[in-house]
Coordinates of C-alpha atoms and ligand atoms in Angstrom, one line a residue:
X930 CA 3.7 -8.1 -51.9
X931 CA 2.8 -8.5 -48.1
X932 CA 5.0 -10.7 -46.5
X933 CA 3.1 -13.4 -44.6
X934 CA 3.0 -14.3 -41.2
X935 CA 0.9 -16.3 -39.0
X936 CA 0.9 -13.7 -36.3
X937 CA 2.3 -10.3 -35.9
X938 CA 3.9 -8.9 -32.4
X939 CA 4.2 -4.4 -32.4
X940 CA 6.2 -3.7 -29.5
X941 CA 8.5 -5.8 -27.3
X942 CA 7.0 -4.4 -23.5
X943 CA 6.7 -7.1 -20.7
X944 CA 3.9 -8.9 -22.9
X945 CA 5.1 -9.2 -26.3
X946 CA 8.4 -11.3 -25.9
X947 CA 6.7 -14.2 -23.8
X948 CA 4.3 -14.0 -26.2
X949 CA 6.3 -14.4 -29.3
X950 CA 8.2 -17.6 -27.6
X951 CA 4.7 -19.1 -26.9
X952 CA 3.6 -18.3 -30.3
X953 CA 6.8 -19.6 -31.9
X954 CA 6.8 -22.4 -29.7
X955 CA 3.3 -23.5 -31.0
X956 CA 4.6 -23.6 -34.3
X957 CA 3.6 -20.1 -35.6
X958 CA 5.2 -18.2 -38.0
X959 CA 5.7 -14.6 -36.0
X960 CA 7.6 -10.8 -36.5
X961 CA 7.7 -8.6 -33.7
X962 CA 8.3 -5.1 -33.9
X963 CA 10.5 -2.5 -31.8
X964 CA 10.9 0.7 -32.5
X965 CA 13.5 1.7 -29.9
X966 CA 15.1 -0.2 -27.1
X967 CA 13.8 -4.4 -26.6
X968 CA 12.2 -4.6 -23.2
X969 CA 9.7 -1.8 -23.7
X970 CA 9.5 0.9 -20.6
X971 CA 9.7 -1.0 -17.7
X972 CA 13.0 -2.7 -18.3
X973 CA 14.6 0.8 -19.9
X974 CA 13.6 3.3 -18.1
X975 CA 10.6 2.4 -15.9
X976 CA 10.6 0.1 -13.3
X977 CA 14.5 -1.5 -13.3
X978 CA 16.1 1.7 -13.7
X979 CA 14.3 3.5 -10.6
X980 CA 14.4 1.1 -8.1
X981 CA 17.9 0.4 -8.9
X982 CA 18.5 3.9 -8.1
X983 CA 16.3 3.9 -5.1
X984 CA 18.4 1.3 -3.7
X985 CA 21.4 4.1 -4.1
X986 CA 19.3 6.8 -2.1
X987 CA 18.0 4.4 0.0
X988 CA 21.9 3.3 0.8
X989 CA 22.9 7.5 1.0
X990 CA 20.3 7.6 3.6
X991 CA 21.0 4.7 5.9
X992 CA 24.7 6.1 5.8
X993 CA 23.6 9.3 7.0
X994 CA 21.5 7.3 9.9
X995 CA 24.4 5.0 11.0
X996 CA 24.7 7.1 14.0
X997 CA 21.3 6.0 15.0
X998 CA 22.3 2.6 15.3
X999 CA 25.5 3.1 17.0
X1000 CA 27.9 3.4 13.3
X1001 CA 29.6 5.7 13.5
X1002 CA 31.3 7.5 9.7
X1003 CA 34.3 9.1 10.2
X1004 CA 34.0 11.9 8.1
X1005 CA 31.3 13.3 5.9
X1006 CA 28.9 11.0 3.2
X1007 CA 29.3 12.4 -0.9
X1008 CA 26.9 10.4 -3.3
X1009 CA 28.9 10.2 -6.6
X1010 CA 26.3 10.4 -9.2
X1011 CA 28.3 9.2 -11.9
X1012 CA 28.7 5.6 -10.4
X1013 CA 24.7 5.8 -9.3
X1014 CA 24.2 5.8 -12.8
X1015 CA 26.6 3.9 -13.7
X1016 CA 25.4 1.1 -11.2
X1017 CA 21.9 2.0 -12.8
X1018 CA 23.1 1.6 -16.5
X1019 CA 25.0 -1.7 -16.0
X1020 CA 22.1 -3.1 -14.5
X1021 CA 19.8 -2.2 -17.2
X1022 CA 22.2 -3.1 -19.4
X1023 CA 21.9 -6.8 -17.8
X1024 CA 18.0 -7.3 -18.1
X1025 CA 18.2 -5.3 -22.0
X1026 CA 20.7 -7.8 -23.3
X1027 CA 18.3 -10.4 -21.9
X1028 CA 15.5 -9.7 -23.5
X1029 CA 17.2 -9.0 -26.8
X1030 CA 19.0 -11.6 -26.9
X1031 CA 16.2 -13.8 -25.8
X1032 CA 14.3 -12.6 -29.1
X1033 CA 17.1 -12.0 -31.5
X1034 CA 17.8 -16.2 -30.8
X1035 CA 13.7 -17.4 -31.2
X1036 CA 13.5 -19.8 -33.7
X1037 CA 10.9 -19.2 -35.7
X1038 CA 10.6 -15.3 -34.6
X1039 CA 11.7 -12.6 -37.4
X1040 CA 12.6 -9.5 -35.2
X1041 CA 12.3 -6.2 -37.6
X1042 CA 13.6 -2.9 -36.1
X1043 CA 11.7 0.3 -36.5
X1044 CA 8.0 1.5 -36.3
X1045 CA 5.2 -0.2 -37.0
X1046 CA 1.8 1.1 -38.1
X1047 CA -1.5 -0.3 -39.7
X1048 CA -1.8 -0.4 -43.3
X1049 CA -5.2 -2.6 -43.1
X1050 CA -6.9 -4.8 -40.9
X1051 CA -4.4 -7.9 -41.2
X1052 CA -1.3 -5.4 -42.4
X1053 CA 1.3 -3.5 -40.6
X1054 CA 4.0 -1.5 -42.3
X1055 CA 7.2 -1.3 -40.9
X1056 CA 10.7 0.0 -42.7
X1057 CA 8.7 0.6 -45.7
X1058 CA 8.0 -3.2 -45.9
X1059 CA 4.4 -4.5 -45.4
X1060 CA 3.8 -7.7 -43.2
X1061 CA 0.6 -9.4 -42.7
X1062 CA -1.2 -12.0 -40.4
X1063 CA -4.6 -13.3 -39.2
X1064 CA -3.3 -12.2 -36.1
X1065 CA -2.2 -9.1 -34.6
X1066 CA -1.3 -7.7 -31.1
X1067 CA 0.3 -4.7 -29.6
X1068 CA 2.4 -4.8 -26.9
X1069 CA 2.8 -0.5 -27.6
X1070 CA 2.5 0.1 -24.1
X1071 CA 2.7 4.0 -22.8
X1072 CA 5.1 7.2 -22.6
X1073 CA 5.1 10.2 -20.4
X1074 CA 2.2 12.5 -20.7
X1075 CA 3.2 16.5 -21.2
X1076 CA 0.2 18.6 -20.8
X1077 CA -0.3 22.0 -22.7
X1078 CA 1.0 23.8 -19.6
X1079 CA 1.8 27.8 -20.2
X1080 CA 5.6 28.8 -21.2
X1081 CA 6.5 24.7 -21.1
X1082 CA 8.1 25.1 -25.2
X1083 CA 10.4 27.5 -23.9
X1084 CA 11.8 25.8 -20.7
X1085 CA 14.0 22.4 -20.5
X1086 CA 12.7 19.8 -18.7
X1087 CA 13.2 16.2 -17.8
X1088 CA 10.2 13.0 -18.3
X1089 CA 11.0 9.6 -16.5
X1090 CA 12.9 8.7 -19.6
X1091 CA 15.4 11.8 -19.8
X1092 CA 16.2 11.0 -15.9
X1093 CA 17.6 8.0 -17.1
X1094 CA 20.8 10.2 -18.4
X1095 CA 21.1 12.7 -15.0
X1096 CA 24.6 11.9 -13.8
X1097 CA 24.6 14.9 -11.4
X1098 CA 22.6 16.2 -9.0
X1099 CA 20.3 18.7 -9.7
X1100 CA 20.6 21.6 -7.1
X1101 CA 17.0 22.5 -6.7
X1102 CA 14.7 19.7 -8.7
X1103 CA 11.5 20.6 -9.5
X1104 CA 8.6 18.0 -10.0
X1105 CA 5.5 18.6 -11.6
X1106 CA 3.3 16.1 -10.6
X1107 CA 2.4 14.2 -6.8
X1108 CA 1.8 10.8 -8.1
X1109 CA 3.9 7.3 -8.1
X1110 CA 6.7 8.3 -10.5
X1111 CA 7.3 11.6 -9.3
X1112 CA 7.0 10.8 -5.6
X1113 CA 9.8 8.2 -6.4
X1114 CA 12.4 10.7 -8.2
X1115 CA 11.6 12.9 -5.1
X1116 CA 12.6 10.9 -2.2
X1117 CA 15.2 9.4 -4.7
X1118 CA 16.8 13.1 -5.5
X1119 CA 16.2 14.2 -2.2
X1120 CA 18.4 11.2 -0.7
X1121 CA 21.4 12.3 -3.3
X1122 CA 21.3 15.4 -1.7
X1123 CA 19.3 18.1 -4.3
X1124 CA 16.7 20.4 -2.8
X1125 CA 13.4 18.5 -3.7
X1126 CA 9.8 20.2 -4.6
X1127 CA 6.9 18.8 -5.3
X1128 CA 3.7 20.4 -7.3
X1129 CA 0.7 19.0 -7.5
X1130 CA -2.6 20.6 -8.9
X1131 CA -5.1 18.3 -6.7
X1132 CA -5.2 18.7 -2.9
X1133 CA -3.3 15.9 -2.2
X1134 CA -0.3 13.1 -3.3
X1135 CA -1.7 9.9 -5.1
X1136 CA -5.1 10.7 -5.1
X1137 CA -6.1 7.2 -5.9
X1138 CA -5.2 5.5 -2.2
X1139 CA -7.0 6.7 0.6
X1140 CA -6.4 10.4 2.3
X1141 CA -4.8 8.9 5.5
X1142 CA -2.4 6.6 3.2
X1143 CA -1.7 9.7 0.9
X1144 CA -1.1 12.0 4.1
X1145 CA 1.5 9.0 5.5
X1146 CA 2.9 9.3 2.1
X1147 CA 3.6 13.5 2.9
X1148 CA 4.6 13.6 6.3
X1149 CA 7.4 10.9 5.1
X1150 CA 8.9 12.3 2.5
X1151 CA 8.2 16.0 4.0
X1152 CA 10.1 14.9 7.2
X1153 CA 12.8 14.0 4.6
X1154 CA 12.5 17.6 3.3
X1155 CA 11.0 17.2 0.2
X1156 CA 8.5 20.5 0.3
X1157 CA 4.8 19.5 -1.4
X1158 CA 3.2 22.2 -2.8
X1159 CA -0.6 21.1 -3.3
X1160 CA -3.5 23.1 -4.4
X1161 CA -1.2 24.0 -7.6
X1162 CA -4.2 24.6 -9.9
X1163 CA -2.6 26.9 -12.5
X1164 CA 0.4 25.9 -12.6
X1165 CA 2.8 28.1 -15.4
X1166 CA 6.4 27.9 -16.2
X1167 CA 9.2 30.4 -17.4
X1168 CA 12.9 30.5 -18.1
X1169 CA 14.9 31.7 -15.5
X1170 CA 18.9 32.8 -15.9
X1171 CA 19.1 30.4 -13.3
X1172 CA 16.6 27.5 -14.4
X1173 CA 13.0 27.4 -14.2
X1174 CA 10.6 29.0 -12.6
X1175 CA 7.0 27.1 -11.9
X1176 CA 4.0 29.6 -11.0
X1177 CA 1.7 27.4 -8.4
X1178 CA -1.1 29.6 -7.6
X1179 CA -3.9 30.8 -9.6
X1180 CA -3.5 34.8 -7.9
X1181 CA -1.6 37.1 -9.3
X1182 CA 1.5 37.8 -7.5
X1183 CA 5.3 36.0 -7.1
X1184 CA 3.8 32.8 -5.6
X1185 CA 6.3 30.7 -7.8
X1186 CA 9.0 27.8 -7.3
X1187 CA 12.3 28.6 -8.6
X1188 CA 14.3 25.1 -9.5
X1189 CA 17.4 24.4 -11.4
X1190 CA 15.6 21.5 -13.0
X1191 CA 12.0 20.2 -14.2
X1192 CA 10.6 17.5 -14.0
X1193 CA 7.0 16.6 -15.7
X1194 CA 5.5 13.6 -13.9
X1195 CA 1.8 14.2 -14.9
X1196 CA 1.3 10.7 -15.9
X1197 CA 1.1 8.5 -19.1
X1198 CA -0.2 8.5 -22.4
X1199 CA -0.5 5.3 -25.0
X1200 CA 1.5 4.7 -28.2
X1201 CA -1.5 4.8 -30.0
X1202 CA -1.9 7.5 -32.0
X1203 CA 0.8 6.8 -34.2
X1204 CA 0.1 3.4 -35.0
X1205 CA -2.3 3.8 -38.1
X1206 CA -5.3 2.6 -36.2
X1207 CA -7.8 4.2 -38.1
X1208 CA -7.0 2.5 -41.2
X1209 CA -7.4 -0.7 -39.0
X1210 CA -10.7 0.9 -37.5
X1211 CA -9.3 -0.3 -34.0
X1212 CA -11.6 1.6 -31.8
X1213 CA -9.8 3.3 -29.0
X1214 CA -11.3 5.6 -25.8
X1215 CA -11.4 9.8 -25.7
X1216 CA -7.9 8.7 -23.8
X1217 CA -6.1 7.2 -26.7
X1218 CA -6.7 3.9 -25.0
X1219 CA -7.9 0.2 -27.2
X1220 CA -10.9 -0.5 -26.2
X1221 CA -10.4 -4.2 -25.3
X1222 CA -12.8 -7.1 -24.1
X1223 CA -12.4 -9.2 -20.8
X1224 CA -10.1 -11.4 -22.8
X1225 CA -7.9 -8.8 -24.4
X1226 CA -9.3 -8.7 -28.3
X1227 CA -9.9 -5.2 -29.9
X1228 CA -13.4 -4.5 -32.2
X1229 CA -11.3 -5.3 -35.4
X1230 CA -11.5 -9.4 -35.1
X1231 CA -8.1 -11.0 -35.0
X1232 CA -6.5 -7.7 -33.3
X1233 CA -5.8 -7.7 -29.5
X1234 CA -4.1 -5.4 -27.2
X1235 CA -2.1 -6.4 -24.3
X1236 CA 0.0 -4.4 -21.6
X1237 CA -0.6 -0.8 -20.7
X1238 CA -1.9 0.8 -24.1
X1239 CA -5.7 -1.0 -23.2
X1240 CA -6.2 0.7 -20.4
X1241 CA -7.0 -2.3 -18.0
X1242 CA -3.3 -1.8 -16.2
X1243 CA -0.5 0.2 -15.6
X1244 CA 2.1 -2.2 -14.5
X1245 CA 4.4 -4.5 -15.4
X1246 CA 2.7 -7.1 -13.4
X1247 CA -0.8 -6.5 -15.3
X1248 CA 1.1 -6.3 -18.7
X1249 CA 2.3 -9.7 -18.6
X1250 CA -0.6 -11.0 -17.1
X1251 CA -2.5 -10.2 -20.0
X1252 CA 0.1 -12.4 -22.3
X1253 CA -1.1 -15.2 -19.7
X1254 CA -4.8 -14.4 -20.2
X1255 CA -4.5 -14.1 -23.9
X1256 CA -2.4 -17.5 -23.7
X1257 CA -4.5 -19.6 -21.9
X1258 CA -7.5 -18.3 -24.4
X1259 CA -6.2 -18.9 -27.8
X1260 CA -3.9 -22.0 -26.8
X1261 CA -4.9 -24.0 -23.4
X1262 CA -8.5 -23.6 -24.1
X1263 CA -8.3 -21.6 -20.4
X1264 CA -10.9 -18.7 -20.1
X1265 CA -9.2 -16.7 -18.5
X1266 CA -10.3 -12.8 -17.6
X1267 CA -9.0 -9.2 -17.2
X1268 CA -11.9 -9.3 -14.9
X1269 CA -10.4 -12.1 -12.2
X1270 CA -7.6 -9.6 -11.6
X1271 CA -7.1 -8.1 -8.4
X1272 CA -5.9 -4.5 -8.1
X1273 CA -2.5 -4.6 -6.8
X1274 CA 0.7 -2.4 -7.0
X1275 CA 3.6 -0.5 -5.3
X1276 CA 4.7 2.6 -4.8
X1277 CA 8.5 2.4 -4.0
X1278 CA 9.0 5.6 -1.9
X1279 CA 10.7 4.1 1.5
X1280 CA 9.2 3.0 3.1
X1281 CA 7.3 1.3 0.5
X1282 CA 3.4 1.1 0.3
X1283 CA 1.6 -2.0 -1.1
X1284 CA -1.9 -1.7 -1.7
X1285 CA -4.5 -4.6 -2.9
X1286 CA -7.9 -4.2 -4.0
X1287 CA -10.8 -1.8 -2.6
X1288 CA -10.0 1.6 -1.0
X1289 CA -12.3 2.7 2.4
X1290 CA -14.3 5.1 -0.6
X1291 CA -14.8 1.7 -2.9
X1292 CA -15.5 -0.4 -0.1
X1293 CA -18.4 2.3 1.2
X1294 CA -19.5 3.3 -2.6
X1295 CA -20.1 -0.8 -3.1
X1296 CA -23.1 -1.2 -0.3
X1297 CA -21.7 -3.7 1.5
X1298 CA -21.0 -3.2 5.6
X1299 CA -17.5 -2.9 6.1
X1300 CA -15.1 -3.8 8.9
X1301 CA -11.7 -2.1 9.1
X1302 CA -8.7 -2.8 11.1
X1303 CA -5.6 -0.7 11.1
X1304 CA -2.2 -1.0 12.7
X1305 CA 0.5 1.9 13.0
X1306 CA 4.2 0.3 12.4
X1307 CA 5.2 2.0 15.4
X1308 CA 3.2 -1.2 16.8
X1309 CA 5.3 -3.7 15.3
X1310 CA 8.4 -4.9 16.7
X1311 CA 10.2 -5.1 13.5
X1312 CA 9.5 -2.3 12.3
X1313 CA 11.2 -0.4 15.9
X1314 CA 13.8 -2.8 16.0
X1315 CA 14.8 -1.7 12.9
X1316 CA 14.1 2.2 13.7
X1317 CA 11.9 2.2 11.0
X1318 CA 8.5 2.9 12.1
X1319 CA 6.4 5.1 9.9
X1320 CA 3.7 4.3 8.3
X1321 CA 0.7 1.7 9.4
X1322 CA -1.2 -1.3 7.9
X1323 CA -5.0 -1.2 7.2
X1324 CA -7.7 -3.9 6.3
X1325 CA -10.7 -3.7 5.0
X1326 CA -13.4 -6.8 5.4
X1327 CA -17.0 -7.5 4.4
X1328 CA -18.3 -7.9 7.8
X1329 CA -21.0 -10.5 5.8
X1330 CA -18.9 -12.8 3.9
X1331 CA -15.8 -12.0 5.9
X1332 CA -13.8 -11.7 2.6
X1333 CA -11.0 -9.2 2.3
X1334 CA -11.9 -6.3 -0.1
X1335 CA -8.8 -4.4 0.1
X1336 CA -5.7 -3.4 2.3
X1337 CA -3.0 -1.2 2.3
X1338 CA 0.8 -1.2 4.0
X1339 CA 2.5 1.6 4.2
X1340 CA 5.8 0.7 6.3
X1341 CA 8.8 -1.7 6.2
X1342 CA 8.5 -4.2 3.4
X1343 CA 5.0 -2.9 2.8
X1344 CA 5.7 -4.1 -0.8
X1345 CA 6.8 -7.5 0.0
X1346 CA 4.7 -8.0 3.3
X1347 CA 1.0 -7.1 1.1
X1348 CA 1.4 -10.5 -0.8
X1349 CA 0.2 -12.5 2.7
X1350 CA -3.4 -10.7 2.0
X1351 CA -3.5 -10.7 -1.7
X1352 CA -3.2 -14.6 -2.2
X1353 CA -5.8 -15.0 0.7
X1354 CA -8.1 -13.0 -1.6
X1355 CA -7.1 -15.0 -4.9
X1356 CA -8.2 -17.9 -2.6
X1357 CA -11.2 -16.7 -1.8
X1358 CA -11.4 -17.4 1.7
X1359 CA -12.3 -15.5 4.5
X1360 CA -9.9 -13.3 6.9
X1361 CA -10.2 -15.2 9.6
X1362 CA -7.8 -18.5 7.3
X1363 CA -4.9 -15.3 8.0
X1364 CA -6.3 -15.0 11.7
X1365 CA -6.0 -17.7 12.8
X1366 CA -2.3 -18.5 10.5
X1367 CA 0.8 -18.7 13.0
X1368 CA 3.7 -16.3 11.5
X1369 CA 6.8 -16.2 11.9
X1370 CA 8.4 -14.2 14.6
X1371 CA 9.8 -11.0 14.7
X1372 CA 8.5 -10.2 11.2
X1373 CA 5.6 -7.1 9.8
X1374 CA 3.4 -9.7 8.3
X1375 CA 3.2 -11.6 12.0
X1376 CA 0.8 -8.6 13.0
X1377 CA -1.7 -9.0 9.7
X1378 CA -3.7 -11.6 12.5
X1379 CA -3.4 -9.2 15.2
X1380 CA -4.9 -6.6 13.3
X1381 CA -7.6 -8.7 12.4
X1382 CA -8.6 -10.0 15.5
X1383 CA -9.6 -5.9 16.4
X1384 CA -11.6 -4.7 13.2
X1385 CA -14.5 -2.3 13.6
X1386 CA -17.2 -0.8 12.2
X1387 CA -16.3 1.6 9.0
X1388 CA -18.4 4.6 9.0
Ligands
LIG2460 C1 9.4 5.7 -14.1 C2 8.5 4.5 -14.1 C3 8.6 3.6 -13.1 C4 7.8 2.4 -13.2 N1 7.9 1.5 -12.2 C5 7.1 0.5 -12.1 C6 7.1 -0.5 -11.1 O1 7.9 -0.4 -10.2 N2 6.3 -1.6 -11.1 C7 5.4 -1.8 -12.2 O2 4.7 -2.8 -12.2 N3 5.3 -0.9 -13.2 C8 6.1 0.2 -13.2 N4 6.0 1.1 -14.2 C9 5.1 0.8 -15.3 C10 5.7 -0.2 -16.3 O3 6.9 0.2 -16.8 C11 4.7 -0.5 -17.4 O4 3.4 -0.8 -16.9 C12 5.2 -1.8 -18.1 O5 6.4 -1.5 -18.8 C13 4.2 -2.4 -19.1 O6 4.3 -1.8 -20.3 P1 3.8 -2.5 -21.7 O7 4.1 -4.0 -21.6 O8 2.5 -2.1 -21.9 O9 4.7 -1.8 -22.7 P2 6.1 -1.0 -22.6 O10 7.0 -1.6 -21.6 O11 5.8 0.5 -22.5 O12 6.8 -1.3 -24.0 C14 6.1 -0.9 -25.3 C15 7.2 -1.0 -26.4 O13 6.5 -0.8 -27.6 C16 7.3 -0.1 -28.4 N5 6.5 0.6 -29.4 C17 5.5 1.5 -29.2 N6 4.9 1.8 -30.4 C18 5.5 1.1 -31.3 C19 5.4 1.0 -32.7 N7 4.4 1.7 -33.4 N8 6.2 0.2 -33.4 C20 7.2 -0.5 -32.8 N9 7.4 -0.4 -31.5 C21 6.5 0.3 -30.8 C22 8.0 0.9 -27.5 O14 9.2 1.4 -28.1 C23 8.3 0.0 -26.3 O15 9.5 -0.6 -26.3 C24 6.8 2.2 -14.2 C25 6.8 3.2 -15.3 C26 7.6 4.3 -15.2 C27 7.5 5.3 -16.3

């Protein structure tokens, strides 16, 4: 016998907890499911973890800079890597217990530990118990991706989530992959004081963003010493007495990268295809992911999908939006839309980028006649006051209806600073409301109006 609920939670990521206290809260009868650690990726090993040890590297590397402004360290800088974890671990620890208890303490909520998988359209198995409900959503989210890559079963090597344990430094770490989480572990690593290399198999770092962002992104960490290799198309790897060796180049010959640790950073893969979701009929893409509507719901009525496994997001910020959207549609009679999103995210290298909506490629590709307007850092007072001057600030505009399609800022508080422009274009108004907007002096975002009042043509 099914035991019956009026909805059913699988996975407790950023989505599925707020949605099981919204759900409880209106009354229903809910389970949620977790098969490891409450809080999902972001909170365990994904977003929490790193930047707390980012702020470790980053504090390594000011130490090393104090005689730049005038601090000077008597005697030399160590980075202990046990209490860098440690630091990591106890915060972790902090925003784990929250969530658990959070859910362990829902009234209404039954929280079952394990794995959860389809046994029908309204039925999910989990612990050899069968629960059922109208309602069903997964909250499954995503794990690292490990491609078939030549001599990879016979080497060790780390994923995001093994990093999580490292409480020494690796002497020579090797990092397969030039996108946001491996760029991240690189600068990070490099700042504890290993020997850092990068390989990536396209022709350039985070080949998403723009080529003059992702060339800012290499001459920053490369003037760190983190050594890129690019071009890596076949890339092969082999036990070495001493670690690992990673071939980079297709022609024959020793044109290899010898590490004492590997790291796969290739990117993600849903939690999918161990979920049963044939015997639902959930129909998913040739990637794994659910194919979802603008509002979230699957092809198998009463089943929806929110957070990274449908595809519409990576982040935590887009996870839990989808709880809002999914919300607002089955409570507050709100119609809310994947589609009204706008594309925003970081990548927490330092300095951080922040990038909103349309690259210069996008912006072209849509037909429109586009403005730009771009600022180096070295331009902006805070940025030199603070001796921190790389990177620059770009804009792009619809020179018709003088809306913002996209920007990116690469520089001091990058991360913090993009917000100015993204609410402008949730507003909907034109550039010229941050124009003509008096900021506060001696700040990054004061020169967002500067840089709009000198835009040109984009070619
Ligand atoms: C190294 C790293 C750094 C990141 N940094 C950032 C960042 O700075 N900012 C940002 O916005 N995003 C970041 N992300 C991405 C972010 O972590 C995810 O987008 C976010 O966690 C949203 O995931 P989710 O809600 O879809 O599910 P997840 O957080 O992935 O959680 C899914 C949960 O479902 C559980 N589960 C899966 N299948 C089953 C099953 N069958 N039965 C039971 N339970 C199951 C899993 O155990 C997991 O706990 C980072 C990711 C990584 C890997």
């Amino acid at each position: 016998m099914a035991k019956k609920f009026d909805a059913i939670i699988i996975g407790t990521g950023q989505s599925g907890p707020a949605l099981a206290a919204r759900m409880t809260q209106e009354g229903m009868k809910t389970a949620i499911i977790e098969r490891k650690l409450f809080g999902g990726t972001c909170v365990n090993v994904g977003c929490t973890p790193t930047k707390a040890l980012v702020a470790s590297a980053r504090a390594a590397y000011m130490a090393r800079r104090g005689s730049d402004f005038g601090v000077v360290v008597d005697g030399s800088i160590a980075v202990d890597m046990k209490q860098v974890k440690a630091r990591k671990d106890q915060i972790v620890q902090r925003s784990n217990e929250g969530v658990t208890n959070w859910l362990k303490n829902m009234e209404n909520l039954t929280v079952c530990k394990g794995h959860g998988r389809f046994v029908g359209t309204d039925s999910v198995q989990v612990n050899g118990e069968t629960l059922s409900a109208e309602r069903i959503i997964l909250n499954v989210g995503a794990r690292a991706f490990v491609p078939a890559m030549t001599g990879l079963d016979n080497v060790d090597y780390f994923t995001n989530t093994d990093m999580m344990e490292v409480d020494y430094l690796p002497e020579h770490l090797v990092i397969i992959g030039g996108s946001y989480v491996g760029l991240e572990f690189a600068q990070m690593y490099r700042r504890f004081g290993s020997r850092v290399t990068v390989i990536e198999m396209g022709d350039r770092l985070i080949a998403r963003d723009d080529e003059d962002v992702s060339a800012a992104v290499k001459e920053i960490l490369e003037t760190e010493g983190v050594v890129m290799r690019l071009n890596a198309e076949c890339i092969a790897v082999e036990k070495r007495s001493n670690g690992v060796a990673v071939k980079v180049s297709c022609d024959d010959g020793p044109d290899e990268v010898v590490g004492s640790h590997l790291l796969m950073a290739v990117g993600r893969r849903p939690n999918t295809d161990d979920l049963g979701l044939d015997t639902a009929g959930v129909e998913t893409d040739d990637r794994g992911y659910v194919v979802v509507d603008d509002q979230l719901a699957s092809n198998v009525p009463g089943i929806w999908v929110i957070g990274d496994a449908n595809g519409r997001g990576a982040f935590t910020h887009t996870s839990y939006n989808d709880y809002e959207i999914l919300v607002a549609n089955m409570f507050d009679d709100d119609k809310r839309r994947i589609s009204d999103r706008i594309t925003a995210y970081g990548l927490f290298i330092d300095p951080p980028l922040g990038r909103v909506g349309a690259t210069e490629r996008q912006s072209l590709e849509s037909g429109r006649k586009v403005l730009i307007g771009k600022m180096l850092m070295e331009r902006v007072g805070r940025a030199r006051e603070r001796s921190e001057t790389q990177g620059f600030m770009k804009i792009l505009i619809d020179a018709e209806t003088k809306r913002i399609l996209g920007a990116a800022i690469l520089g001091i508080g990058g991360d913090e600073v993009i917000h100015s422009v993204l609410d402008v274009m949730y507003a909907d108004a034109p550039y010229t409301l941050i124009q003509r907007a008096v900021h506060i002096h001696p700040t990054v975002t004061e020169l967002i109006p500067t840089m709009l009042g000198d835009l040109k043509p984009l070619n």
